[in-house]
Amino acid sequence: MAESREWLIQWLRDAHAMEEQAETMLSGQLSRLDNYPDLSARIRIHLGETKEQARRLKVCLDGLDDGSSTLKDAGGKLTAMAQSISGVFAGDEVMKGSLAGYTFEHMEIASYTILIATANELGETEIARVCEQNLREEEAMAEWLKNNLAQVAATFLTRADADSDAAKR
C-alpha cells in the first residue's frame, strides 16, 4: 500500500506539472490569437479551468502532506514556452497550436483516468472527485476542439488565400 500511495503522489505531481505546462501553452497561444474569436474565447475559458485544475491538484497534494514538484512545474513551463515560441515562426501557427492543444487534451484525459482509478483503488475519494471534475473539463475542451477544428481549418485556408498574416493567428 505504501508504494501504491507513492505512485499516486508521483502521478498527482505529474498532473500538476502538466496543468502548469498547459497554462503556459494556452496563455502563449491566446496572446497571439487575433483573428479567431471563437477559438480565442474557448481557450480563454479553458485557461481559467486549467488554473483552477492546478489549484485543486495542489490542494490534493497538500492534503497528502506532499506539495507539488517545483522542478517538474518549471520543466513543464519551459517546454510549453519553447513550443509557444516555435509557433511564432510557423506560417500556420493557429493550426499547429490547435493540433498541439487537441493532442494535449487527450494526454490530460488519460492522466486523469489513471489518477481516478488509482485514487479509487486507494480509497482516496476526495482525490478521485477532484480528478473526475478535472477530467470532465478536459473532455469538454477536447470535444469542443473536435467539433470546431474543421471550421478553424476552413477559416485558415480562406484567410491564407487572401492574407497569410491574418490566417496565421
CSV table of C-alpha atoms in Angstrom, one decimal:
chain,number,residue,atom,x,y,z
A,1,MET,CA,0.0,0.0,0.0
A,2,ALA,CA,2.8,2.4,0.8
A,3,GLU,CA,4.3,2.0,-2.7
A,4,SER,CA,0.9,2.5,-4.3
A,5,ARG,CA,0.4,5.7,-2.3
A,6,GLU,CA,3.8,6.9,-3.6
A,7,TRP,CA,2.7,6.3,-7.2
A,8,LEU,CA,-0.5,8.3,-6.5
A,9,ILE,CA,1.6,11.2,-5.2
A,10,GLN,CA,4.0,10.9,-8.1
A,11,TRP,CA,1.2,11.0,-10.7
A,12,LEU,CA,-0.6,13.9,-8.9
A,13,ARG,CA,2.7,15.8,-9.1
A,14,ASP,CA,2.9,14.9,-12.8
A,15,ALA,CA,-0.6,16.1,-13.3
A,16,HIS,CA,0.1,19.4,-11.5
A,17,ALA,CA,3.1,20.0,-13.7
A,18,MET,CA,1.0,19.1,-16.8
A,19,GLU,CA,-1.5,21.8,-15.8
A,20,GLU,CA,1.2,24.3,-15.2
A,21,GLN,CA,2.5,23.5,-18.7
A,22,ALA,CA,-1.0,23.8,-20.2
A,23,GLU,CA,-1.4,27.2,-18.6
A,24,THR,CA,1.8,28.4,-20.2
A,25,MET,CA,0.9,26.9,-23.5
A,26,LEU,CA,-2.7,28.3,-23.5
A,27,SER,CA,-1.5,31.8,-22.4
A,28,GLY,CA,1.1,31.9,-25.2
A,29,GLN,CA,-1.4,30.8,-27.8
A,30,LEU,CA,-4.1,33.2,-26.6
A,31,SER,CA,-1.7,36.2,-26.6
A,32,ARG,CA,-1.2,35.7,-30.4
A,33,LEU,CA,-4.7,34.6,-31.4
A,34,ASP,CA,-6.1,37.7,-33.1
A,35,ASN,CA,-8.3,36.5,-35.9
A,36,TYR,CA,-10.1,33.5,-34.5
A,37,PRO,CA,-12.6,34.9,-31.9
A,38,ASP,CA,-14.5,31.6,-31.2
A,39,LEU,CA,-11.3,29.7,-30.6
A,40,SER,CA,-9.9,32.5,-28.6
A,41,ALA,CA,-13.0,32.7,-26.4
A,42,ARG,CA,-12.9,28.9,-25.7
A,43,ILE,CA,-9.2,29.0,-24.9
A,44,ARG,CA,-9.8,31.8,-22.5
A,45,ILE,CA,-12.5,29.8,-20.7
A,46,HIS,CA,-10.2,26.7,-20.6
A,47,LEU,CA,-7.3,28.8,-19.3
A,48,GLY,CA,-9.4,29.7,-16.3
A,49,GLU,CA,-10.3,26.0,-15.9
A,50,THR,CA,-6.7,25.0,-16.2
A,51,LYS,CA,-5.6,27.4,-13.4
A,52,GLU,CA,-8.4,26.0,-11.2
A,53,GLN,CA,-7.4,22.4,-12.0
A,54,ALA,CA,-3.8,23.1,-10.9
A,55,ARG,CA,-5.0,24.7,-7.7
A,56,ARG,CA,-7.3,21.7,-7.0
A,57,LEU,CA,-4.4,19.3,-7.5
A,58,LYS,CA,-2.1,21.4,-5.2
A,59,VAL,CA,-4.8,21.1,-2.5
A,60,CYS,CA,-4.8,17.3,-3.0
A,61,LEU,CA,-1.0,17.2,-2.7
A,62,ASP,CA,-1.0,19.4,0.3
A,63,GLY,CA,-3.6,17.1,1.9
A,64,LEU,CA,-1.3,14.2,1.4
A,65,ASP,CA,1.5,16.3,3.0
A,66,ASP,CA,3.3,16.3,-0.3
A,67,GLY,CA,3.4,19.6,-2.2
A,68,SER,CA,3.8,19.9,-5.9
A,69,SER,CA,7.2,19.5,-7.6
A,70,THR,CA,8.8,22.8,-8.3
A,71,LEU,CA,11.2,21.2,-10.7
A,72,LYS,CA,8.5,19.4,-12.6
A,73,ASP,CA,6.4,22.5,-12.8
A,74,ALA,CA,9.3,24.6,-14.1
A,75,GLY,CA,10.2,21.9,-16.6
A,76,GLY,CA,6.6,21.8,-17.9
A,77,LYS,CA,6.5,25.6,-18.2
A,78,LEU,CA,9.8,25.7,-20.1
A,79,THR,CA,8.6,23.1,-22.5
A,80,ALA,CA,5.4,25.0,-23.1
A,81,MET,CA,7.3,28.3,-23.6
A,82,ALA,CA,9.6,26.6,-26.2
A,83,GLN,CA,6.5,25.2,-28.0
A,84,SER,CA,4.9,28.6,-27.9
A,85,ILE,CA,7.9,30.4,-29.2
A,86,SER,CA,8.4,27.9,-32.1
A,87,GLY,CA,4.8,28.6,-33.1
A,88,VAL,CA,5.6,32.2,-33.8
A,89,PHE,CA,7.7,31.2,-36.8
A,90,ALA,CA,5.1,28.8,-38.3
A,91,GLY,CA,3.1,30.1,-41.2
A,92,ASP,CA,0.1,28.1,-39.9
A,93,GLU,CA,0.5,28.9,-36.2
A,94,VAL,CA,-3.2,28.6,-35.4
A,95,MET,CA,-3.3,25.2,-36.9
A,96,LYS,CA,-0.1,24.0,-35.2
A,97,GLY,CA,-1.5,25.3,-31.9
A,98,SER,CA,-4.8,23.6,-32.4
A,99,LEU,CA,-3.2,20.3,-33.2
A,100,ALA,CA,-1.0,20.6,-30.1
A,101,GLY,CA,-3.9,21.6,-28.0
A,102,TYR,CA,-6.1,18.7,-29.1
A,103,THR,CA,-3.3,16.3,-28.5
A,104,PHE,CA,-2.5,17.7,-25.1
A,105,GLU,CA,-6.2,17.4,-24.0
A,106,HIS,CA,-6.1,13.7,-24.7
A,107,MET,CA,-2.9,13.3,-22.7
A,108,GLU,CA,-4.7,15.1,-19.8
A,109,ILE,CA,-7.7,12.8,-20.2
A,110,ALA,CA,-5.5,9.7,-20.0
A,111,SER,CA,-3.7,11.1,-16.9
A,112,TYR,CA,-6.9,11.9,-15.1
A,113,THR,CA,-8.4,8.5,-16.0
A,114,ILE,CA,-5.3,6.8,-14.4
A,115,LEU,CA,-5.5,9.1,-11.3
A,116,ILE,CA,-9.2,8.4,-10.8
A,117,ALA,CA,-8.6,4.6,-10.9
A,118,THR,CA,-5.6,4.9,-8.6
A,119,ALA,CA,-7.4,7.2,-6.1
A,120,ASN,CA,-10.4,4.9,-6.0
A,121,GLU,CA,-8.2,1.8,-5.5
A,122,LEU,CA,-6.6,3.5,-2.5
A,123,GLY,CA,-9.9,4.8,-1.0
A,124,GLU,CA,-8.9,8.5,-1.7
A,125,THR,CA,-12.4,9.6,-2.6
A,126,GLU,CA,-11.8,13.3,-2.5
A,127,ILE,CA,-8.8,13.0,-4.8
A,128,ALA,CA,-10.9,10.9,-7.2
A,129,ARG,CA,-13.7,13.5,-7.1
A,130,VAL,CA,-11.2,16.3,-7.9
A,131,CYS,CA,-9.7,14.3,-10.8
A,132,GLU,CA,-13.2,13.5,-12.1
A,133,GLN,CA,-14.0,17.2,-12.1
A,134,ASN,CA,-10.8,18.0,-14.0
A,135,LEU,CA,-11.5,15.1,-16.4
A,136,ARG,CA,-14.9,16.4,-17.3
A,137,GLU,CA,-13.4,19.8,-18.1
A,138,GLU,CA,-10.6,18.3,-20.2
A,139,GLU,CA,-13.2,16.1,-22.1
A,140,ALA,CA,-15.3,19.2,-22.7
A,141,MET,CA,-12.4,21.1,-24.2
A,142,ALA,CA,-11.3,18.1,-26.3
A,143,GLU,CA,-14.9,17.7,-27.6
A,144,TRP,CA,-15.1,21.5,-28.4
A,145,LEU,CA,-11.9,21.2,-30.4
A,146,LYS,CA,-13.1,18.1,-32.2
A,147,ASN,CA,-16.3,19.8,-33.2
A,148,ASN,CA,-14.6,23.1,-34.2
A,149,LEU,CA,-11.3,22.2,-35.8
A,150,ALA,CA,-12.8,21.8,-39.2
A,151,GLN,CA,-14.2,25.3,-39.1
A,152,VAL,CA,-10.8,26.7,-37.9
A,153,ALA,CA,-9.1,24.9,-40.8
A,154,ALA,CA,-11.6,26.3,-43.3
A,155,THR,CA,-11.2,29.8,-41.9
A,156,PHE,CA,-7.4,29.4,-42.0
A,157,LEU,CA,-7.4,28.3,-45.7
A,158,THR,CA,-9.7,31.2,-46.7
A,159,ARG,CA,-7.6,33.7,-44.9
A,160,ALA,CA,-4.3,32.1,-46.2
A,161,ASP,CA,-5.5,32.7,-49.8
A,162,ALA,CA,-6.2,36.3,-49.0
A,163,ASP,CA,-3.6,37.3,-46.4
A,164,SER,CA,-1.2,34.9,-44.8
A,165,ASP,CA,-0.6,37.1,-41.7
A,166,ALA,CA,-4.4,37.1,-40.9
A,167,ALA,CA,-4.5,33.4,-41.4
A,168,LYS,CA,-1.5,32.6,-39.1
A,169,ARG,CA,-3.2,34.0,-36.0
